[in-house]
Short mmCIF file of C-alpha atoms and ligand atoms in Angstrom, two decimals:
data_model
loop_
_atom_site.label_atom_id
_atom_site.label_comp_id
_atom_site.label_asym_id
_atom_site.label_seq_id
_atom_site.Cartn_x
_atom_site.Cartn_y
_atom_site.Cartn_z
CA UNK A 1 12.95 -12.30 -5.27
CA UNK A 2 12.42 -9.06 -3.92
CA UNK A 3 8.74 -8.15 -4.01
CA UNK A 4 7.84 -6.07 -6.16
CA UNK A 5 5.35 -3.12 -4.75
CA UNK A 6 3.46 -0.80 -7.14
CA UNK A 7 2.69 2.64 -5.36
CA UNK A 8 -0.66 3.87 -6.43
CA UNK A 9 -1.13 7.71 -6.09
CA UNK A 10 -2.76 10.75 -7.92
CA UNK A 11 -5.76 10.08 -9.49
CA UNK A 12 -8.87 12.79 -10.56
CA UNK A 13 -9.13 14.43 -7.27
CA UNK A 14 -8.68 17.82 -5.72
CA UNK A 15 -6.58 16.14 -3.89
CA UNK A 16 -4.17 15.21 -6.24
CA UNK A 17 -1.33 16.75 -5.32
CA UNK A 18 -1.54 16.19 -1.60
CA UNK A 19 -1.84 12.28 -2.79
CA UNK A 20 1.74 12.81 -4.74
CA UNK A 21 3.81 14.17 -1.46
CA UNK A 22 2.06 11.48 0.71
CA UNK A 23 3.43 8.68 -1.83
CA UNK A 24 6.43 10.41 -2.02
CA UNK A 25 7.21 10.20 1.72
CA UNK A 26 6.27 6.07 1.30
CA UNK A 27 8.51 5.68 -1.89
CA UNK A 28 11.36 6.66 0.67
CA UNK A 29 10.06 4.55 3.29
CA UNK A 30 9.62 1.46 1.65
CA UNK A 31 12.65 -0.73 2.83
CA UNK A 32 14.95 -1.26 -0.64
CA UNK A 33 16.29 -4.54 0.88
CA UNK A 34 13.07 -6.12 0.75
CA UNK A 35 11.06 -4.79 -1.99
CA UNK A 36 11.26 -3.36 -5.56
CA UNK A 37 9.56 -0.62 -5.78
CA UNK A 38 7.79 0.90 -8.92
CA UNK A 39 5.55 4.21 -8.56
CA UNK A 40 2.69 4.28 -10.70
CA UNK A 41 1.62 8.04 -11.05
CA UNK A 42 -2.57 7.95 -12.09
CA UNK A 43 -2.63 11.70 -14.15
CA UNK A 44 -5.81 13.73 -13.79
CA UNK A 45 -6.86 12.28 -16.78
CA UNK A 46 -6.85 8.36 -15.34
CA UNK A 47 -3.69 7.80 -17.51
CA UNK A 48 -1.50 5.25 -15.58
CA UNK A 49 2.37 6.64 -15.64
CA UNK A 50 5.71 5.47 -14.51
CA UNK A 51 9.43 6.50 -14.50
CA UNK A 52 12.21 7.11 -11.73
CA UNK A 53 11.45 11.08 -11.91
CA UNK A 54 8.85 10.20 -9.65
CA UNK A 55 11.54 9.68 -6.80
CA UNK A 56 12.13 13.09 -6.63
CA UNK A 57 9.38 15.85 -5.42
CA UNK A 58 11.50 18.99 -7.35
CA UNK A 59 9.74 17.01 -10.69
CA UNK A 60 6.26 17.14 -9.43
CA UNK A 61 4.97 20.50 -10.45
CA UNK A 62 6.24 19.54 -14.05
CA UNK A 63 4.93 16.07 -13.91
CA UNK A 64 1.36 17.44 -12.93
CA UNK A 65 1.17 19.63 -15.51
CA UNK A 66 2.65 17.33 -18.51
CA UNK A 67 3.27 13.64 -17.56
CA UNK A 68 4.42 12.89 -20.44
CA UNK A 69 7.59 15.19 -20.04
CA UNK A 70 9.03 13.09 -17.77
CA UNK A 71 7.56 9.45 -17.20
CA UNK A 72 6.43 6.61 -19.59
CA UNK A 73 2.62 6.09 -20.45
CA UNK A 74 1.74 2.66 -18.77
CA UNK A 75 -0.94 -0.28 -18.92
CA UNK A 76 -1.75 -2.42 -16.24
CA UNK A 77 -3.57 -5.88 -17.21
CA UNK A 78 -3.31 -8.90 -15.92
CA UNK A 79 -1.53 -11.79 -17.30
CA UNK A 80 -2.80 -15.33 -15.62
CA UNK A 81 -1.76 -15.15 -12.22
CA UNK A 82 1.04 -12.17 -12.79
CA UNK A 83 0.01 -8.27 -12.72
CA UNK A 84 2.27 -6.27 -15.45
CA UNK A 85 2.91 -3.36 -16.14
CA UNK A 86 3.74 -2.47 -19.60
CA UNK A 87 5.26 0.97 -21.08
CA UNK A 88 2.87 1.95 -24.10
CA UNK A 89 5.11 3.51 -26.18
CA UNK A 90 9.01 2.77 -26.60
CA UNK A 91 9.58 -0.11 -28.31
CA UNK A 92 12.73 -1.09 -25.78
CA UNK A 93 11.39 -0.48 -22.76
CA UNK A 94 10.78 -3.28 -20.53
CA UNK A 95 7.83 -4.66 -19.06
CA UNK A 96 7.72 -5.38 -14.95
CA UNK A 97 5.55 -7.16 -12.91
CA UNK A 98 3.74 -5.82 -9.50
CA UNK A 99 3.21 -8.47 -6.94
CA UNK A 100 1.51 -6.04 -3.87
CA UNK A 101 -0.42 -2.50 -4.68
CA UNK A 102 -0.04 0.08 -2.47
CA UNK A 103 -2.08 2.67 -3.17
CA UNK A 104 -1.61 6.07 -1.51
CA UNK A 105 -4.63 8.17 -2.83
CA UNK A 106 -6.62 10.59 -1.75
CA UNK A 107 -10.65 11.80 -2.34
CA UNK A 108 -12.95 11.43 -4.98
CA UNK A 109 -12.37 9.19 -7.75
CA UNK A 110 -9.16 6.76 -6.10
CA UNK A 111 -10.20 6.66 -2.22
CA UNK A 112 -13.49 5.96 -2.61
CA UNK A 113 -13.52 2.37 -3.87
CA UNK A 114 -12.81 2.88 -7.34
CA UNK A 115 -8.90 2.06 -7.10
CA UNK A 116 -9.78 -0.71 -4.79
CA UNK A 117 -11.97 -1.88 -7.42
CA UNK A 118 -9.61 -1.58 -10.05
CA UNK A 119 -7.13 -3.43 -8.16
CA UNK A 120 -9.34 -6.27 -7.38
CA UNK A 121 -10.49 -6.55 -10.69
CA UNK A 122 -6.52 -7.33 -11.38
CA UNK A 123 -6.34 -9.30 -8.39
CA UNK A 124 -3.59 -8.63 -6.87
CA UNK A 125 -2.85 -7.87 -2.98
CA UNK A 126 -3.28 -3.98 -2.46
CA UNK A 127 -2.95 -2.53 1.16
CA UNK A 128 -6.03 -0.56 1.45
CA UNK A 129 -9.50 -0.86 2.17
CA UNK A 130 -11.84 -2.71 0.06
CA UNK A 131 -14.55 -1.18 -2.59
CA UNK A 132 -16.99 -1.00 0.58
CA UNK A 133 -14.50 0.65 2.86
CA UNK A 134 -13.46 2.93 0.68
CA UNK A 135 -17.01 4.33 -0.49
CA UNK A 136 -18.42 4.92 2.73
CA UNK A 137 -15.38 6.31 4.05
CA UNK A 138 -15.56 8.93 1.33
CA UNK A 139 -19.62 9.60 1.04
CA UNK A 140 -20.10 11.73 4.67
CA UNK A 141 -23.83 11.11 4.36
CA UNK A 142 -23.67 7.16 4.13
CA UNK A 143 -20.80 7.29 6.78
CA UNK A 144 -23.11 8.87 9.27
CA UNK A 145 -25.87 6.26 8.28
CA UNK A 146 -23.40 3.67 9.02
CA UNK A 147 -22.48 5.32 12.17
CA UNK A 148 -26.34 5.76 13.37
CA UNK A 149 -27.04 2.17 13.05
CA UNK A 150 -23.69 0.69 14.75
CA UNK A 151 -24.56 3.87 18.14
CA UNK A 152 -21.41 5.42 17.17
CA UNK A 153 -21.58 9.23 18.74
CA UNK A 154 -21.69 12.48 16.35
CA UNK A 155 -22.99 15.57 15.80
CA UNK A 156 -27.00 15.77 15.37
CA UNK A 157 -27.45 16.43 11.19
CA UNK A 158 -29.38 15.89 8.67
CA UNK A 159 -28.32 15.58 4.78
CA UNK A 160 -30.03 17.91 2.13
CA UNK A 161 -30.58 16.69 -1.36
CA UNK A 162 -29.52 19.33 -4.74
CA UNK A 163 -32.61 17.87 -6.82
CA UNK A 164 -35.10 19.03 -3.85
CA UNK A 165 -33.65 21.60 -2.33
CA UNK A 166 -35.52 25.19 -3.52
CA UNK A 167 -39.11 22.61 -3.26
CA UNK A 168 -38.29 21.34 -0.12
CA UNK A 169 -36.61 24.96 1.45
CA UNK A 170 -39.41 24.64 4.78
CA UNK A 171 -38.87 21.45 5.54
CA UNK A 172 -34.79 21.36 5.50
CA UNK A 173 -35.04 25.43 6.94
CA UNK A 174 -37.39 23.54 10.07
CA UNK A 175 -34.93 21.06 10.52
CA UNK A 176 -31.72 23.59 10.72
CA UNK A 177 -33.81 25.86 13.12
CA UNK A 178 -34.52 22.49 15.48
CA UNK A 179 -30.63 21.65 15.29
CA UNK A 180 -30.17 25.36 15.77
CA UNK A 181 -27.14 27.91 14.52
CA UNK A 182 -24.44 28.02 13.97
CA UNK A 183 -24.68 25.26 11.56
CA UNK A 184 -21.70 23.63 9.43
CA UNK A 185 -22.30 22.44 5.73
CA UNK A 186 -20.30 19.97 4.09
CA UNK A 187 -20.13 18.70 0.56
CA UNK A 188 -20.52 14.62 1.26
CA UNK A 189 -18.09 13.91 -0.86
CA UNK A 190 -14.93 16.23 -0.86
CA UNK A 191 -12.43 16.55 1.80
CA UNK A 192 -9.53 19.29 3.03
CA UNK A 193 -12.12 21.75 4.33
CA UNK A 194 -13.27 21.95 0.39
CA UNK A 195 -16.36 23.64 -0.22
CA UNK A 196 -17.49 23.83 3.76
CA UNK A 197 -19.83 26.71 5.08
CA UNK A 198 -20.05 27.94 8.14
CA UNK A 199 -24.04 28.86 8.62
CA UNK A 200 -23.82 31.57 11.31
CA UNK A 201 -27.54 32.43 11.34
CA UNK A 202 -31.23 31.78 9.72
CA UNK A 203 -30.59 34.45 7.36
CA UNK A 204 -27.35 32.71 5.58
CA UNK A 205 -29.07 29.25 5.54
CA UNK A 206 -30.27 29.52 1.62
CA UNK A 207 -27.09 31.18 0.38
CA UNK A 208 -24.62 28.83 1.93
CA UNK A 209 -26.37 25.87 1.22
CA UNK A 210 -26.24 26.80 -2.54
CA UNK A 211 -22.79 27.63 -2.53
CA UNK A 212 -22.35 24.12 -0.72
CA UNK A 213 -24.28 22.56 -3.35
CA UNK A 214 -21.79 23.94 -6.17
CA UNK A 215 -19.49 21.27 -4.98
CA UNK A 216 -21.48 18.00 -4.43
CA UNK A 217 -25.39 17.74 -5.00
CA UNK A 218 -25.57 15.94 -1.34
CA UNK A 219 -24.69 18.16 1.53
CA UNK A 220 -24.39 16.80 4.87
CA UNK A 221 -25.88 20.13 7.28
CA UNK A 222 -24.82 19.45 11.31
CA UNK A 223 -24.18 21.27 14.71
CA UNK A 224 -21.48 23.25 14.77
CA UNK A 225 -19.63 22.88 17.95
CA UNK A 226 -18.07 26.33 18.95
CA UNK A 227 -15.88 24.99 22.00
CA UNK A 228 -13.92 22.44 20.41
CA UNK A 229 -11.22 20.12 20.54
CA UNK A 230 -10.30 17.94 18.03
CA UNK A 231 -8.35 15.14 18.19
CA UNK A 232 -7.47 11.85 15.62
CA UNK A 233 -5.78 8.26 16.02
CA UNK A 234 -4.88 5.90 13.51
CA UNK A 235 -5.88 2.28 13.24
CA UNK A 236 -4.31 -0.56 11.82
CA UNK A 237 -5.14 -3.68 10.81
CA UNK A 238 -8.19 -6.13 9.67
CA UNK A 239 -11.13 -6.56 10.40
CA UNK A 240 -9.89 -9.47 12.68
CA UNK A 241 -7.11 -7.93 13.89
CA UNK A 242 -6.71 -4.38 14.70
CA UNK A 243 -4.17 -1.80 16.63
CA UNK A 244 -4.65 1.96 17.82
CA UNK A 245 -2.23 4.10 17.43
CA UNK A 246 -1.20 7.42 19.99
CA UNK A 247 -3.87 9.98 19.82
CA UNK A 248 -3.03 13.39 18.12
CA UNK A 249 -4.84 16.76 19.01
CA UNK A 250 -4.88 19.35 16.21
CA UNK A 251 -5.73 22.89 16.25
CA UNK A 252 -6.54 24.80 12.94
CA UNK A 253 -8.08 21.80 11.68
CA UNK A 254 -10.76 24.19 9.92
CA UNK A 255 -8.71 26.39 7.52
CA UNK A 256 -9.79 27.09 4.38
CA UNK A 257 -7.59 25.00 1.16
CA UNK A 258 -4.91 27.32 0.63
CA UNK A 259 -3.89 28.32 3.74
CA UNK A 260 -3.52 24.48 4.64
CA UNK A 261 -1.27 24.11 2.14
CA UNK A 262 0.35 26.82 0.81
CA UNK A 263 3.77 27.16 2.73
CA UNK A 264 3.97 29.60 5.24
CA UNK A 265 0.38 29.17 5.64
CA UNK A 266 -0.43 29.03 9.58
CA UNK A 267 2.48 27.52 11.49
CA UNK A 268 3.54 25.33 9.14
CA UNK A 269 2.49 21.95 10.44
CA UNK A 270 4.62 21.64 13.56
CA UNK A 271 4.31 19.14 15.89
CA UNK A 272 4.67 19.89 19.81
CA UNK A 273 4.79 17.31 22.47
CA UNK A 274 6.93 14.99 20.23
CA UNK A 275 10.20 14.97 18.31
CA UNK A 276 8.40 14.05 15.26
CA UNK A 277 8.87 16.89 12.63
CA UNK A 278 5.47 16.65 10.68
CA UNK A 279 6.53 16.89 6.74
CA UNK A 280 4.52 19.58 4.39
CA UNK A 281 1.46 17.56 3.94
CA UNK A 282 1.71 15.28 6.43
CA UNK A 283 -2.13 14.80 7.59
CA UNK A 284 -4.00 14.97 4.43
CA UNK A 285 -5.74 18.46 5.07
CA UNK A 286 -3.68 19.75 7.74
CA UNK A 287 -0.23 20.93 6.29
CA UNK A 288 -0.62 23.97 8.39
CA UNK A 289 -2.15 22.46 11.29
CA UNK A 290 -0.20 22.46 14.79
CA UNK A 291 -0.35 19.07 16.33
CA UNK A 292 0.18 17.82 19.57
CA UNK A 293 1.01 14.10 20.25
CA UNK A 294 -0.34 12.66 22.15
CA UNK A 295 -2.97 15.15 22.91
CA UNK A 296 -3.47 16.29 26.23
CA UNK A 297 -6.05 13.53 27.31
CA UNK A 298 -7.22 11.69 30.58
CA UNK A 299 -6.94 7.91 30.01
CA UNK A 300 -10.67 7.49 30.19
CA UNK A 301 -10.95 9.50 27.60
CA UNK A 302 -8.35 8.38 25.70
CA UNK A 303 -9.65 4.84 26.05
CA UNK A 304 -13.24 6.44 25.27
CA UNK A 305 -11.79 7.30 22.31
CA UNK A 306 -10.04 3.98 21.28
CA UNK A 307 -13.10 2.13 21.59
CA UNK A 308 -15.15 4.23 19.14
CA UNK A 309 -12.34 4.15 16.71
CA UNK A 310 -11.98 -0.22 17.01
CA UNK A 311 -16.33 0.18 16.35
CA UNK A 312 -15.71 2.49 13.44
CA UNK A 313 -12.89 0.75 11.76
CA UNK A 314 -15.45 -2.40 12.11
CA UNK A 315 -18.52 -1.39 11.16
CA UNK A 316 -16.81 0.51 8.07
CA UNK A 317 -15.41 -2.32 6.78
CA UNK A 318 -12.15 -0.86 6.76
CA UNK A 319 -8.83 -2.44 6.21
CA UNK A 320 -5.16 -1.54 6.29
CA UNK A 321 -4.16 1.92 7.52
CA UNK A 322 -7.20 4.54 8.59
CA UNK A 323 -7.51 7.63 10.81
CA UNK A 324 -10.11 8.41 12.56
CA UNK A 325 -11.10 11.90 13.80
CA UNK A 326 -12.89 13.13 17.03
CA UNK A 327 -14.33 16.38 18.03
CA UNK A 328 -14.78 17.26 21.71
CA UNK A 329 -17.10 19.65 22.83
CA UNK A 330 -15.21 20.91 25.85
CA UNK A 331 -18.16 22.42 27.18
CA UNK A 332 -19.95 19.46 28.01
CA UNK A 333 -16.75 17.36 27.79
CA UNK A 334 -19.02 14.84 25.32
CA UNK A 335 -16.59 13.18 22.64
CA UNK A 336 -17.93 12.77 18.38
CA UNK A 337 -16.80 10.86 15.86
CA UNK A 338 -16.23 13.23 12.69
CA UNK A 339 -14.87 10.91 10.01
CA UNK A 340 -12.62 8.33 8.80
CA UNK A 341 -9.86 9.03 6.10
CA UNK A 342 -9.48 5.54 4.80
CA UNK A 343 -6.07 6.32 3.19
CA UNK A 344 -4.71 9.26 5.64
CA UNK A 345 -1.82 11.40 4.64
CA UNK A 346 1.37 10.45 5.24
CA UNK A 347 -0.63 7.31 6.55
CA UNK A 348 -0.45 9.06 10.40
CA UNK A 349 3.31 7.64 10.17
CA UNK A 350 4.12 10.78 12.88
CA UNK A 351 1.72 9.03 15.16
CA UNK A 352 3.14 5.93 14.73
CA UNK A 353 6.04 6.86 15.10
CA UNK A 354 5.57 8.28 18.24
CA UNK A 355 4.22 4.73 19.47
CA UNK A 356 8.09 3.32 18.19
CA UNK A 357 6.81 2.35 14.68
CA UNK A 358 8.96 3.91 12.15
CA UNK A 359 7.50 4.37 8.70
CA UNK A 360 9.32 1.85 6.98
CA UNK A 361 8.17 -0.98 9.69
CA UNK A 362 4.48 0.67 8.99
CA UNK A 363 4.60 -0.08 5.47
CA UNK A 364 5.98 -3.44 6.04
CA UNK A 365 2.69 -4.43 8.36
CA UNK A 366 -0.13 -3.40 6.15
CA UNK A 367 2.38 -5.10 3.32
CA UNK A 368 2.28 -8.37 5.50
CA UNK A 369 -1.41 -7.80 5.70
CA UNK A 370 -2.32 -7.12 2.33
CA UNK A 371 -1.05 -10.33 1.49
CA UNK A 372 -2.32 -12.27 4.28
CA UNK A 373 -6.06 -10.70 3.19
CA UNK A 374 -5.65 -11.97 -0.47
CA UNK A 375 -4.59 -15.52 0.79
CA UNK A 376 -7.50 -15.65 3.10
CA UNK A 377 -9.53 -14.07 0.41
CA UNK A 378 -8.03 -16.73 -2.58
CA UNK A 379 -9.69 -19.48 0.04
CA UNK A 380 -13.37 -17.95 -0.08
CA UNK A 381 -15.23 -19.62 -2.89
CA UNK A 382 -16.19 -17.20 -5.60
CA UNK A 383 -17.21 -19.40 -8.33
CA UNK A 384 -18.94 -22.74 -8.46
CA UNK A 385 -19.17 -25.27 -12.08
CA UNK A 386 -22.27 -25.26 -13.55
CA UNK A 387 -23.83 -26.70 -16.30
CA UNK A 388 -26.37 -24.16 -16.70
CA UNK A 389 -25.17 -22.90 -20.28
CA UNK A 390 -25.12 -26.33 -21.62
CA UNK A 391 -28.86 -25.62 -22.11
CA UNK A 392 -28.05 -22.76 -24.40
CA UNK A 393 -25.98 -24.87 -26.92
CA UNK A 394 -27.41 -25.32 -30.36
CA UNK A 395 -28.61 -28.51 -30.46
N1 ADP B 1 -19.82 20.11 13.40
C1 ADP B 1 -18.95 20.93 13.12
N2 ADP B 1 -18.60 21.96 14.40
C2 ADP B 1 -16.82 22.39 14.31
N3 ADP B 1 -16.24 22.36 13.64
C3 ADP B 1 -16.32 21.73 12.60
C4 ADP B 1 -17.43 20.49 12.64
N4 ADP B 1 -17.64 19.77 11.57
C5 ADP B 1 -15.94 20.11 10.93
N5 ADP B 1 -15.60 20.93 11.84
C6 ADP B 1 -14.22 21.54 11.20
O1 ADP B 1 -14.07 21.57 9.82
C7 ADP B 1 -13.15 20.70 9.49
C8 ADP B 1 -13.33 19.74 8.22
O2 ADP B 1 -14.23 19.04 8.31
P1 ADP B 1 -14.68 17.92 8.26
O3 ADP B 1 -15.75 17.25 8.53
O4 ADP B 1 -13.46 17.40 8.52
O5 ADP B 1 -14.02 17.76 6.65
P2 ADP B 1 -13.04 17.07 5.39
O6 ADP B 1 -13.28 16.29 5.30
O7 ADP B 1 -12.94 18.51 4.26
O8 ADP B 1 -11.67 17.34 6.41
C9 ADP B 1 -13.04 20.10 10.93
O9 ADP B 1 -11.25 19.75 11.04
C10 ADP B 1 -12.98 20.79 11.82
O10 ADP B 1 -12.22 22.18 12.12
MG1 MG B 2 -11.23 16.49 8.15
#
């Protein structure tokens, strides 16, 4: 019997639409000789849906507005050792069972460990990071704390909390001056450059931080690298065994959301130095990004980046396929780790493809690792028998 893979995507996130695009690519890449594929769409209201219409991206503009126009609402629940997907309406609709969950979600309320927690409760093998990995990967402030404790190089930064920004203004401002302008301010929990502000000088500080605080309670403020080279690497694997992909260089990384994702924005997401055409939305936050695979880097720099990437993967409790983004200050040639994307756009398939791993093979690796992790987790002890509750029996 084939393994049934449930591909989960969407969710209450600013990156909902990007997730639909990434998931659609995977829905078509998964090898049908090996797997039955069940798309599970999470609406913006956090309801689950399935249906064949999900295989065709041209339906999505309507689906996102009104999922029930094309799809069946489903309940997902555990039944003994099985995880079942049951249509809620329509008495004659068939109930299905999924064996592995394949989350392709981006951003808050899904990628941040929320969906991982749900899947862990269902006790089903799944291909992405667990709760801790997902949540550390989402929160830029927490992520940097872990970077610091593992000696992972990053640009100088501090964190502003919304509840005491006005009261603590002087001390925050002093920290900003100490790092020196220009600075970059980022909402701790968003992605795709949403809400990011460049603070050119002291005069703009208060206003820009207030703007940024509209998006999040916590804001990360960091030194802006003016002479910037951005490079990304993907890592696939587990805490025991990991593998690094080719490194890409991206330009136009810092664009606002519309420019990044609207067709015709900038250069249309071209890959140069590689035969791989980047699909629209191919790298979350980078549809309009120009990418070069492989990046033009010395062997030494490549090694340095790979070594840091492995360290990051380990430190952040990562799993599955992640993309780790770096910034190189061209003026000093220093490498800084910027962030991790725990479920990167398009699962970074274009980087693996460059290394000779086609997208279907990448999916195979992720599914087989998920099954291995599940088996090894099942061997761990999560409960033990005790008679402690017997003491509370009515005598
Ligand atoms: N310290 C910095 N100096 C210069 N540019 C930066 C800095 N931090 C971020 N950027 C630019 O902003 C973009 C988005 O920032 P990032 O931290 O990656 O947030 P997001 O989660 O929104 O992708 C980066 O790809 C980069 O182009
Ligand atoms: Mg980024």
